[in-house]
mmCIF file of C-alpha atoms and ligand atoms in Angstrom:
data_model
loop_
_atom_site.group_PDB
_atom_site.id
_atom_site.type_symbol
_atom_site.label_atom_id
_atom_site.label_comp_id
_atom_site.label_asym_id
_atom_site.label_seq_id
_atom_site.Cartn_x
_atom_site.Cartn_y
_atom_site.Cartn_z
ATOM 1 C CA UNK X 283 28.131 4.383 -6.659
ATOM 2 C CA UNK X 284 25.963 1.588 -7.063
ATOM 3 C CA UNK X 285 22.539 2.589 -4.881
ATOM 4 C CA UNK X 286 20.713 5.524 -5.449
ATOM 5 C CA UNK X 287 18.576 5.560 -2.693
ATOM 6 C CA UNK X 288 19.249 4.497 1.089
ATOM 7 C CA UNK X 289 17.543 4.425 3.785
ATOM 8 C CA UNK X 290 18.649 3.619 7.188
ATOM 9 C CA UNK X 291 16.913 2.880 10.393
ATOM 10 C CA UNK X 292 14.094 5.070 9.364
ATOM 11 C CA UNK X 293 11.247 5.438 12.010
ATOM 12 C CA UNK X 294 8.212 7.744 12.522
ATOM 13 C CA UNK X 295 5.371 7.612 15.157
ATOM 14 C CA UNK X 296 2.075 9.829 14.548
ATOM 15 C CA UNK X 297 0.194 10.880 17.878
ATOM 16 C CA UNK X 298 -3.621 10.557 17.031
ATOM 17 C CA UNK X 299 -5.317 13.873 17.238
ATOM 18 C CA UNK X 300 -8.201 12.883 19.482
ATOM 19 C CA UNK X 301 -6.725 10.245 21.793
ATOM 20 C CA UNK X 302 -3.372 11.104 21.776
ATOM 21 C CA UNK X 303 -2.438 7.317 21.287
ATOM 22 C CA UNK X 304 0.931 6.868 19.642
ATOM 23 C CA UNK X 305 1.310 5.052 16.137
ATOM 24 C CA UNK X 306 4.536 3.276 14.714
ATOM 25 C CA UNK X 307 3.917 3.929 11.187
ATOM 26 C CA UNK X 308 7.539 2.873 10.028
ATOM 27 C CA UNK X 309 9.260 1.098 12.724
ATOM 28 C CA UNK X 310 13.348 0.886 11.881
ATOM 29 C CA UNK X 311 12.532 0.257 8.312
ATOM 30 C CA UNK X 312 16.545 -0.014 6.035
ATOM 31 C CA UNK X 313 16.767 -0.782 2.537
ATOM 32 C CA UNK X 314 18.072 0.709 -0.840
ATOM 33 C CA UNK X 315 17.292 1.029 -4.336
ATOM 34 C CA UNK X 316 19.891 0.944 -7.234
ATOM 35 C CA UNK X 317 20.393 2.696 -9.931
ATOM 36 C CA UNK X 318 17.891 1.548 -12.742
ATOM 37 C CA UNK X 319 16.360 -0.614 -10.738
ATOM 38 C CA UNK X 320 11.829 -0.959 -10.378
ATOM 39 C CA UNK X 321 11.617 -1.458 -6.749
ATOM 40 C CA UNK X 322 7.890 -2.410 -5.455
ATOM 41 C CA UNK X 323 6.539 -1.252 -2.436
ATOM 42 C CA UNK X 324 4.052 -3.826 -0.989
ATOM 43 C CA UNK X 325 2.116 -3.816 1.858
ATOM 44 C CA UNK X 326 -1.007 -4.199 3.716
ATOM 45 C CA UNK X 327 -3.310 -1.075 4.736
ATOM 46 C CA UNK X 328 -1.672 0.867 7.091
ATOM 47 C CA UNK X 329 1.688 -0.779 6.554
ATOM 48 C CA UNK X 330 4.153 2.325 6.359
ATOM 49 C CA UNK X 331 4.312 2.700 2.793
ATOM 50 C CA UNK X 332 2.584 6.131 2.380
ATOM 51 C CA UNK X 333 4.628 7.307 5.190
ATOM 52 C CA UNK X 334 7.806 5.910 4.108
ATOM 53 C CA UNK X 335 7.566 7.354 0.688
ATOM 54 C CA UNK X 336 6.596 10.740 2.077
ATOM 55 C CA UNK X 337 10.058 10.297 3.749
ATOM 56 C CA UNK X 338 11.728 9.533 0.950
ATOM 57 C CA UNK X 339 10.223 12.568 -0.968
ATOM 58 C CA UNK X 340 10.978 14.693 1.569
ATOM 59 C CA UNK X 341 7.324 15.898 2.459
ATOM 60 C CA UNK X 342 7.590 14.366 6.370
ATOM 61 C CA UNK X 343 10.403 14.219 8.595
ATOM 62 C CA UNK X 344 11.521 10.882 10.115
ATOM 63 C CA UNK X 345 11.904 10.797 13.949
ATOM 64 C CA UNK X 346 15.501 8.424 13.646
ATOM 65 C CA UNK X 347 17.094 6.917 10.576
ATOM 66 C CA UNK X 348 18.889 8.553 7.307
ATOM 67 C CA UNK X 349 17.464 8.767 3.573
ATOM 68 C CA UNK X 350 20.377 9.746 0.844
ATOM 69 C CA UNK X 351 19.371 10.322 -2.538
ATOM 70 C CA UNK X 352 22.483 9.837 -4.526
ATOM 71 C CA UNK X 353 24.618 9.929 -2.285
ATOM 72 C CA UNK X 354 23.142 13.249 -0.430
ATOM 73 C CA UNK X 355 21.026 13.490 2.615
ATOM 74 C CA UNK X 356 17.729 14.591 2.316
ATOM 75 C CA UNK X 357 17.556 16.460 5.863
ATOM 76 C CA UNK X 358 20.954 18.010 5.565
ATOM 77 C CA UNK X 359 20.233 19.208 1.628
ATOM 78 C CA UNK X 360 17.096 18.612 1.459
ATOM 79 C CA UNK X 361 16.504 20.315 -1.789
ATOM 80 C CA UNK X 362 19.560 19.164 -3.237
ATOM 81 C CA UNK X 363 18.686 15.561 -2.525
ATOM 82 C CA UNK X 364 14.911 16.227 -3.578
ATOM 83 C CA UNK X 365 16.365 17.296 -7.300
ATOM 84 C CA UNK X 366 16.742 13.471 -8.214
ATOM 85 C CA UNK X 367 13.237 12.953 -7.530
ATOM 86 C CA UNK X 368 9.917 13.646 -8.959
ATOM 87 C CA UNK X 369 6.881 11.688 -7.547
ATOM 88 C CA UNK X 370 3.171 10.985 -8.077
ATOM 89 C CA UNK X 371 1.416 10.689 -4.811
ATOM 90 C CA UNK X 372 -2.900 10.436 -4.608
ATOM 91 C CA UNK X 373 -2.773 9.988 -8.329
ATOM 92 C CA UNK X 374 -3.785 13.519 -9.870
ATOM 93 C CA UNK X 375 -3.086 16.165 -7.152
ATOM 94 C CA UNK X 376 -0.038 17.588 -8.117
ATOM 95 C CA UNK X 377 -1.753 19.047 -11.582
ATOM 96 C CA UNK X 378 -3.331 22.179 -11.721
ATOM 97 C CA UNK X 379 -6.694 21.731 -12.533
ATOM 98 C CA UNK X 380 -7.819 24.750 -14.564
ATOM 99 C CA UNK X 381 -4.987 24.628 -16.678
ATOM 100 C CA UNK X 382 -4.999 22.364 -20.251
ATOM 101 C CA UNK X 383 -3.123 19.338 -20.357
ATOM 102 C CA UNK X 384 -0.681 21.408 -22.500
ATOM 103 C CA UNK X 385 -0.264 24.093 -20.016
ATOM 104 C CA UNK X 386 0.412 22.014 -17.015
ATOM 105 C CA UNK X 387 3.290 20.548 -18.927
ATOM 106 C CA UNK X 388 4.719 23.503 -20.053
ATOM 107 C CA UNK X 389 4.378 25.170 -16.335
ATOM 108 C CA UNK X 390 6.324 22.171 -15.013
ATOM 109 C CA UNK X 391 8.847 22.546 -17.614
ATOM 110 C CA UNK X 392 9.027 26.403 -16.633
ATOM 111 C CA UNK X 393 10.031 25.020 -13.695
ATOM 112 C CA UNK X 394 13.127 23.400 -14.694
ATOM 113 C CA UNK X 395 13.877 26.618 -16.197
ATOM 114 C CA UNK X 396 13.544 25.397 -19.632
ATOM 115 C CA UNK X 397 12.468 27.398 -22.523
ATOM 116 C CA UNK X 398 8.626 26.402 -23.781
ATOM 117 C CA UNK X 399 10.782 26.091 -27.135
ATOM 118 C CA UNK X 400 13.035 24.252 -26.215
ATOM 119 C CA UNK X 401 11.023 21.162 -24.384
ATOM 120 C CA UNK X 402 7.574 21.505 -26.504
ATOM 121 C CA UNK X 403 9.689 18.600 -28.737
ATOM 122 C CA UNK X 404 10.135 16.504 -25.517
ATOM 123 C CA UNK X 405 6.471 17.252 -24.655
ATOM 124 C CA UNK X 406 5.111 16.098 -27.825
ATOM 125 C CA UNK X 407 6.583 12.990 -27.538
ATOM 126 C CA UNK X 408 5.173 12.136 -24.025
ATOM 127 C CA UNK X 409 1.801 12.853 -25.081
ATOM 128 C CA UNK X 410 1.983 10.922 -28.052
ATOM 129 C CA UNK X 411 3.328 7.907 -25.837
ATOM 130 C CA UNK X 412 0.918 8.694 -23.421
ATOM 131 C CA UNK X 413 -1.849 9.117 -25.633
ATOM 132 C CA UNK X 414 -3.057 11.866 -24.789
ATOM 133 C CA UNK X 415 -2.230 14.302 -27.545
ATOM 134 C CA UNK X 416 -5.821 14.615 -28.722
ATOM 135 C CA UNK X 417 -6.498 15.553 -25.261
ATOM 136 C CA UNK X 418 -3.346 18.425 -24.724
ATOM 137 C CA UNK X 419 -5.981 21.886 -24.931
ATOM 138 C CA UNK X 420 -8.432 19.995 -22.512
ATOM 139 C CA UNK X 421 -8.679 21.567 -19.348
ATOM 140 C CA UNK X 422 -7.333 18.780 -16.548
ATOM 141 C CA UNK X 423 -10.601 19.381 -14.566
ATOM 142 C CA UNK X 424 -12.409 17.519 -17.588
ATOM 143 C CA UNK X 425 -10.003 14.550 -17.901
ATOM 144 C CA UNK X 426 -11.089 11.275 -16.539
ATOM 145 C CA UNK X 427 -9.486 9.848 -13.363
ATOM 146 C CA UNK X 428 -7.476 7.608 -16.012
ATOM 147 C CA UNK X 429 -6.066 9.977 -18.334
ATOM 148 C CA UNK X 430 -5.564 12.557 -15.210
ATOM 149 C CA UNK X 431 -3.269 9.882 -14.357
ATOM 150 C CA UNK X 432 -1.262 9.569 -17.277
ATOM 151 C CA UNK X 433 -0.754 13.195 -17.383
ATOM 152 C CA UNK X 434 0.430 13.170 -13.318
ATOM 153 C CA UNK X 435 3.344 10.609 -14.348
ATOM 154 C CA UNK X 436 3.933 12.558 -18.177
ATOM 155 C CA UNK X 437 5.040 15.472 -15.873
ATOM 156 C CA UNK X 438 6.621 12.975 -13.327
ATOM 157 C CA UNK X 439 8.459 12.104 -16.453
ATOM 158 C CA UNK X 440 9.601 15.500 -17.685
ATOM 159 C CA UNK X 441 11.192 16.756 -14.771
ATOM 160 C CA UNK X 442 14.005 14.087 -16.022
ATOM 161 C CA UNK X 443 14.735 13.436 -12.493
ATOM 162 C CA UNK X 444 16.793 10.151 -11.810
ATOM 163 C CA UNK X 445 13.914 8.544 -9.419
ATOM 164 C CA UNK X 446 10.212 8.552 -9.794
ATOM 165 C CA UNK X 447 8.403 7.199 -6.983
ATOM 166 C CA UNK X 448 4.446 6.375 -7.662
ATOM 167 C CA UNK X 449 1.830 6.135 -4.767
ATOM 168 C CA UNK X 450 -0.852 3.836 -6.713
ATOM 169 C CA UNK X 451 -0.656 4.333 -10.097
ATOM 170 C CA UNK X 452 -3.358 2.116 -10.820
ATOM 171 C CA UNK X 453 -5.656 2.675 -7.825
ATOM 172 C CA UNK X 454 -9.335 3.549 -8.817
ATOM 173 C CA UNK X 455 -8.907 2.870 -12.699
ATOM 174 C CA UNK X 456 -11.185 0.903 -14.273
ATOM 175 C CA UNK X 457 -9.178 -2.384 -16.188
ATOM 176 C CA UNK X 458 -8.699 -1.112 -19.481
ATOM 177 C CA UNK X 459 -7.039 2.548 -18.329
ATOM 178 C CA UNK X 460 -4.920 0.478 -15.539
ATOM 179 C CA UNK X 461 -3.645 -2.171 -17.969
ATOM 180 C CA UNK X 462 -2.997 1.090 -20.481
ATOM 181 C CA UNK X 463 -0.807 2.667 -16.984
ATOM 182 C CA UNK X 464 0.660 -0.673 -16.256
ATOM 183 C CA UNK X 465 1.944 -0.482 -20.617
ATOM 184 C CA UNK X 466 2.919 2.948 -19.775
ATOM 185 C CA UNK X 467 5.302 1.924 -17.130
ATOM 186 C CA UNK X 468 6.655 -0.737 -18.602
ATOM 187 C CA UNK X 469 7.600 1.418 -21.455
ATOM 188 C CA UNK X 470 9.012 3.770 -19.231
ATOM 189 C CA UNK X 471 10.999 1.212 -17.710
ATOM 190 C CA UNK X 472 12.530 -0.214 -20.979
ATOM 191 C CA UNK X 473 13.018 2.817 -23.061
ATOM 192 C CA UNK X 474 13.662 5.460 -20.395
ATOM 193 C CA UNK X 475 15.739 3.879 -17.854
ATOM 194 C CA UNK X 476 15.353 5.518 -14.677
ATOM 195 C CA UNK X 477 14.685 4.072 -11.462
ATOM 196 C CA UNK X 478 11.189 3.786 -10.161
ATOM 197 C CA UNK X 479 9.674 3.275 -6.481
ATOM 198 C CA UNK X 480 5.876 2.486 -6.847
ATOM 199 C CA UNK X 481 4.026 1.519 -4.279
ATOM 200 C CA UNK X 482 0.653 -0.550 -4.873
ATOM 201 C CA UNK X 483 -1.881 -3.141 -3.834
ATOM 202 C CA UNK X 484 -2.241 -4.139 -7.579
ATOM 203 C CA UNK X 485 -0.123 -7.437 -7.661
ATOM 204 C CA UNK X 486 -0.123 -7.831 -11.388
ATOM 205 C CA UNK X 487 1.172 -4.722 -11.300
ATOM 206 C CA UNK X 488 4.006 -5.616 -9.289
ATOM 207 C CA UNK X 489 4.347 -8.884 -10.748
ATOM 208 C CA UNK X 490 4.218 -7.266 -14.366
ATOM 209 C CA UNK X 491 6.829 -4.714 -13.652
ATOM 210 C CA UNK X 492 9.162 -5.177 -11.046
ATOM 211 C CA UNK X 493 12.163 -6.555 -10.646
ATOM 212 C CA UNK X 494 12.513 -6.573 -6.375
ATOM 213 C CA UNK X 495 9.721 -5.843 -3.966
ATOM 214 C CA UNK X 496 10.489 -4.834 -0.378
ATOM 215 C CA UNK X 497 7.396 -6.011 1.894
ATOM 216 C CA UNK X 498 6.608 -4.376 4.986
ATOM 217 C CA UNK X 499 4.397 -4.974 7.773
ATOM 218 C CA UNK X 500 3.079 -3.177 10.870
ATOM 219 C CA UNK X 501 5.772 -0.597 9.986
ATOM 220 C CA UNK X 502 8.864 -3.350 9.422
ATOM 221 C CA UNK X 503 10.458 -4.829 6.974
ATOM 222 C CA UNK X 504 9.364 -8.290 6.201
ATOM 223 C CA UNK X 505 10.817 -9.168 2.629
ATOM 224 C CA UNK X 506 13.374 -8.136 0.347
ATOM 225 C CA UNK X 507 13.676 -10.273 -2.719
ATOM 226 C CA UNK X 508 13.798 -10.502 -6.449
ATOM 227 C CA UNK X 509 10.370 -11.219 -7.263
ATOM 228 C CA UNK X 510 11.490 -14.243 -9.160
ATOM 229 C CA UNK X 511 13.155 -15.509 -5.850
ATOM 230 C CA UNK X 512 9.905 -15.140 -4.132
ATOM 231 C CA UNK X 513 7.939 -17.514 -7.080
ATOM 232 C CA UNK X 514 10.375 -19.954 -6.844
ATOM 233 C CA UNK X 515 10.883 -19.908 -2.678
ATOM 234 C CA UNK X 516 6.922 -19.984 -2.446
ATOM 235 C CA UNK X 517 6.318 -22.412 -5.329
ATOM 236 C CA UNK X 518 4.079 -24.765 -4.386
ATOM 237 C CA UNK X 519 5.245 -28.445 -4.245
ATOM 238 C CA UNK X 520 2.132 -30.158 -5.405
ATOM 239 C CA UNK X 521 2.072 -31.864 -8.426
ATOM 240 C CA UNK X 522 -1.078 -33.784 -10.242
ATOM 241 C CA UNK X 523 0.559 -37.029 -12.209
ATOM 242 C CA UNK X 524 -2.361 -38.654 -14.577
ATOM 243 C CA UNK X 525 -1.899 -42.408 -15.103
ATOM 244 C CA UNK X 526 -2.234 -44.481 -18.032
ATOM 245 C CA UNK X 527 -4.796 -46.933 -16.536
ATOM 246 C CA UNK X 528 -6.987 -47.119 -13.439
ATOM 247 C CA UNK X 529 -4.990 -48.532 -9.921
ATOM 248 C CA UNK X 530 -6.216 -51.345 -7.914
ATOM 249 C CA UNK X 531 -7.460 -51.186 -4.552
ATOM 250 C CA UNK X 532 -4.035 -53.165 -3.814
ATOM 251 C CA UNK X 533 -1.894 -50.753 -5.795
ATOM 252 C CA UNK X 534 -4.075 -47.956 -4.676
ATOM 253 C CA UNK X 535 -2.924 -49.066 -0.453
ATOM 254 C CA UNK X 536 0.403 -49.803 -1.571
ATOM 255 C CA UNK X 537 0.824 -46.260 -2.515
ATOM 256 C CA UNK X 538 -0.718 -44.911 0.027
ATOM 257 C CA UNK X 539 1.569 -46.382 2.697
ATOM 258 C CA UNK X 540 4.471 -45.087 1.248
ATOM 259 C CA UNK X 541 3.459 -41.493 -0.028
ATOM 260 C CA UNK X 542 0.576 -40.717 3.100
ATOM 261 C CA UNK X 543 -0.024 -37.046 1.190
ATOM 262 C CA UNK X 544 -1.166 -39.106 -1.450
ATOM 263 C CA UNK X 545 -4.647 -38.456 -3.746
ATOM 264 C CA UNK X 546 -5.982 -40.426 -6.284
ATOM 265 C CA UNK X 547 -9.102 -40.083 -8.233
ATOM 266 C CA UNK X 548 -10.210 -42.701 -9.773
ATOM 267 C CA UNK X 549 -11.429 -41.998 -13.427
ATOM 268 C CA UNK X 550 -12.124 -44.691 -16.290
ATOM 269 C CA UNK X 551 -10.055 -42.468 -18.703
ATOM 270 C CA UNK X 552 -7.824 -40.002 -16.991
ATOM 271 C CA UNK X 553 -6.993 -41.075 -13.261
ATOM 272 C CA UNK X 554 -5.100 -39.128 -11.425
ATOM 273 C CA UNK X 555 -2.704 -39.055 -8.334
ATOM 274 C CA UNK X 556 -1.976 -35.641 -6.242
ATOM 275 C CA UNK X 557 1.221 -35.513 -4.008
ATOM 276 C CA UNK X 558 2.584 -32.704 -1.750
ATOM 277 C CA UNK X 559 5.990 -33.484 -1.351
ATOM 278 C CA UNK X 560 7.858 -33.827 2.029
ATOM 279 C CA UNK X 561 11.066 -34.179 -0.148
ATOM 280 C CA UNK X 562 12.444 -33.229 -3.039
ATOM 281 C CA UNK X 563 13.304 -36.491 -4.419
ATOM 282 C CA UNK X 564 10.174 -38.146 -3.207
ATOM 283 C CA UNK X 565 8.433 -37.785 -6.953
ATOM 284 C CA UNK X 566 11.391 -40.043 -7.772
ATOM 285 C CA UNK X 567 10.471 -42.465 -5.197
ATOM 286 C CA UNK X 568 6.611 -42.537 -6.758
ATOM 287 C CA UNK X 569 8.010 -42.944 -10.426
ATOM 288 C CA UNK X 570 10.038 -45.854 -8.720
ATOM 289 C CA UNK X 571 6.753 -47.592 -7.568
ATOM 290 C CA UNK X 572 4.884 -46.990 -10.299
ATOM 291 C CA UNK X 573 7.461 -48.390 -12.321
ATOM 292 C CA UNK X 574 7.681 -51.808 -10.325
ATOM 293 C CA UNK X 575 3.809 -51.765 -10.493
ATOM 294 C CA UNK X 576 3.760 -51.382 -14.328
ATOM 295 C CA UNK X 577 1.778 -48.198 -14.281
ATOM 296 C CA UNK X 578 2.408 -45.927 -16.968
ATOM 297 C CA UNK X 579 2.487 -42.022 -16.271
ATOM 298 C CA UNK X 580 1.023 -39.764 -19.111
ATOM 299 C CA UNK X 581 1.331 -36.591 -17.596
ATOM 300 C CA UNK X 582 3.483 -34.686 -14.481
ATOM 301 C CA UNK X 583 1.779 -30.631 -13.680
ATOM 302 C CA UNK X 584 3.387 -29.052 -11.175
ATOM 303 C CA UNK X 585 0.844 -26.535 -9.703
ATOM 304 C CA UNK X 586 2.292 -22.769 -9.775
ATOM 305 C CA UNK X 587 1.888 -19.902 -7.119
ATOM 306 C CA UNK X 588 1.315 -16.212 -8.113
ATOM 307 C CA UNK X 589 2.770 -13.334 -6.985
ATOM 308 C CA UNK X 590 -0.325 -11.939 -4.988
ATOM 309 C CA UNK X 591 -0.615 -16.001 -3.247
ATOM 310 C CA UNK X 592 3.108 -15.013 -2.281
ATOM 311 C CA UNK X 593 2.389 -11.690 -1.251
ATOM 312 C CA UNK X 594 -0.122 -13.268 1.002
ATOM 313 C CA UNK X 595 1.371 -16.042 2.549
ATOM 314 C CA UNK X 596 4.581 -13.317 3.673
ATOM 315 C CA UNK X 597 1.939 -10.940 5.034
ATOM 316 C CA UNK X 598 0.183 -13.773 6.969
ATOM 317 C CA UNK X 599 4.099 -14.600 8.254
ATOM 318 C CA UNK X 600 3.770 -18.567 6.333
ATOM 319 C CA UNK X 601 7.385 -20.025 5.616
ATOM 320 C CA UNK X 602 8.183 -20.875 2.288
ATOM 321 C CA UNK X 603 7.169 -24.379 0.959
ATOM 322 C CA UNK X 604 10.819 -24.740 0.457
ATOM 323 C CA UNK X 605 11.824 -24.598 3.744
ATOM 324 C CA UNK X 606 10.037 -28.491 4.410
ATOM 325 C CA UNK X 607 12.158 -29.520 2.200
HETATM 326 N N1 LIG Q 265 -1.151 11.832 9.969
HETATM 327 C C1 LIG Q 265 -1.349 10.721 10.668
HETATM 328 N N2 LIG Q 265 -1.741 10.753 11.951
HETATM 329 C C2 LIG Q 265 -1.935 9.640 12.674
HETATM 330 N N3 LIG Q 265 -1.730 8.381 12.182
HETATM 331 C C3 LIG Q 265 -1.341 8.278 10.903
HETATM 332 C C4 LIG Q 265 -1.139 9.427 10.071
HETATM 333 N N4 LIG Q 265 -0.755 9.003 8.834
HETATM 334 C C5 LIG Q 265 -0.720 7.642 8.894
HETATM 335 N N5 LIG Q 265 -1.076 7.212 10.128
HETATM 336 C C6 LIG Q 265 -1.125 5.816 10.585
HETATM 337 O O1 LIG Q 265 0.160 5.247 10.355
HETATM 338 C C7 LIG Q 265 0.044 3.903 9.902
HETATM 339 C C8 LIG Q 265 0.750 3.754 8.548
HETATM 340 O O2 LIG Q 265 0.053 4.549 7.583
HETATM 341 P P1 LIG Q 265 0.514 4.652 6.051
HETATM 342 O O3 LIG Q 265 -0.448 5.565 5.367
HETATM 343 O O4 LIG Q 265 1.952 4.993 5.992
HETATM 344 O O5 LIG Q 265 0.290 3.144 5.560
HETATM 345 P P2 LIG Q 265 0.114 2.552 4.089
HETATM 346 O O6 LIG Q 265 0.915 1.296 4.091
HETATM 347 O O7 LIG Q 265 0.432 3.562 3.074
HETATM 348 O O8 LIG Q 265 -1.430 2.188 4.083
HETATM 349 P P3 LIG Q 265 -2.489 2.143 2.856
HETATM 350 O O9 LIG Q 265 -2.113 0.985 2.022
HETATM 351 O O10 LIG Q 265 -3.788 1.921 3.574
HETATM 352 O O11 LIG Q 265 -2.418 3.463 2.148
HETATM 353 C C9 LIG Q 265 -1.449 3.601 9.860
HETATM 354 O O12 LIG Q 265 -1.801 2.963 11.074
HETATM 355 C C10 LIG Q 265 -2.081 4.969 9.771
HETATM 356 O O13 LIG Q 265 -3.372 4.958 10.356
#
């Protein structure tokens, strides 16, 4: 079996306490992850992510809709299901904070029912890739937010469990600790091999280290795409095309009648034309009159979209560029 996580017409509504007005957190939200795969959950504040993970990890129960872990549901066997799955949700909370960094691993291990023997090997080594084996007799309390962090997904790691699901990894670090997470997982990724949910507003995080993203929106889903799809569906169709030499005011209307998007800025040295395309081949159709007007073309830049311009646009419900064409 290909997918190791489904979920089906998933939906939850919260009654506020005060008001008793009803919220659609997750509103028929489907999709699935497969095995091995980085799946990023995106969203705006108060999307459905939170909710939908807590779903998925089995700490709230869905009002419709199925989640299977491998295969198993996680209502029916819940702790079956919930075996294939560690997670890090609100960065540090699930350590114990008057224990060492040492200690909490080795309780989590206990867990497993795995000698401290046995796994202090296995332990080692994720504190040496986490770098935090100067730190391993510190008591968690004295960490910083950053390294608390590291040590939440070390013991995410541990359990061995198939999925991981993270819940911000990155929120509240300052750059240096979140580009040293954002390393972290993409070691994880390449020399571990497990499949990984996260969930985060950091887009170079997502960009960095995923391979799909699943968008959603007031509760539904509004994307599901390789991220590389996305680039190349949003990619803007502008391009800046510097000229040899300067046009003349004729040249300069002659163009303009035939490309009305048309730009130029005039410049003694480097003029330059800008074009948003209506068409593909209408760059072609420039070249053409350039050509007949014996201007030569130095240079062609095609301006680029990133990931969090993408992530915008599909939040804000803006087709694709590609669609005009
Ligand atoms: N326990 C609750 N009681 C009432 N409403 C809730 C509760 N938990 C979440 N909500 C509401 O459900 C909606 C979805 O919340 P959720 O936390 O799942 O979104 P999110 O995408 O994780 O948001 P954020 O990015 O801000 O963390 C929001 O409108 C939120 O206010």
């Amino acid at each position: 079996m290909d997918e190791i996580i489904q979920v089906t017409n998933l939906k939850k509504t919260y009654k506020k306490r005060k008001t008793n007005e009803l919220v659609k957190a997750v509103n028929n939200i489907s999709f699935s992850v497969k095995k091995g795969e980085i799946l990023g959950l995106l969203g705006p504040n108060g999307a459905g992510k939170t909710s939908t993970i807590k779903m998925i990890c089995g700490l709230l129960k869905p009002d419709e809709g199925t989640i299977t872990i491998n295969g198993i549901n996680n209502q029916d066997k819940r702790l079956k299901a919930l075996q294939h799955i560690s997670s890090v949700l609100e960065g540090n909370r699930n350590l114990y904070w008057r224990l060492t960094v040492r200690e909490n691993m080795d309780y989590f291990a206990g867990n497993r029912g795995i000698s401290r023997k046995a796994v202090a090997p296995q332990i080692d080594d994720l504190l040496t890739k986490f770098n935090l084996k100067q730190k391993e007799h510190e008591l968690v309390n004295r960490l910083s937010r950053g390294m608390q962090q590291k040590l939440a997904i070390a013991v995410a790691m541990l359990a061995e469990s198939d999925v991981i699901l993270l819940d911000e990894p990155t929120l509240g670090l300052d750059v240096e600790t979140g580009y040293e997470v954002r390393e972290i997982l993409r070691g994880i990724v390449k020399d571990y091999n497990r499949t990984i949910i996260i969930s985060s507003h950091d887009m170079d995080v997502i960009q960095d280290i995923c391979e799909r993203t699943v968008i959603i929106n007031n509760g539904t889903v509004v994307t599901d795409d390789r991220i590389e799809n996305l680039l190349r569906l949003f990619a803007v169709k502008s391009y800046t095309i510097t000229l040899g030499k300067p046009l003349t005011s004729q040249q300069q209307t002659k163009l303009l009648q035939f490309f009305p998007t048309l730009t130029y800025t005039p410049d003694t040295h480097h003029p330059t034309l800008e074009i948003d395309l209506q068409r593909d081949d209408e760059i072609y159709d420039l070249f053409e009159v350039l050509k007949t007007e014996s201007t030569p073309v130095e240079s062609i830049d095609r301006k680029t979209v990133n990931f969090e311009q993408v992530f915008m646009k599909i939040v804000k419900g803006e087709a694709a560029d590609h669609a005009l064409a």
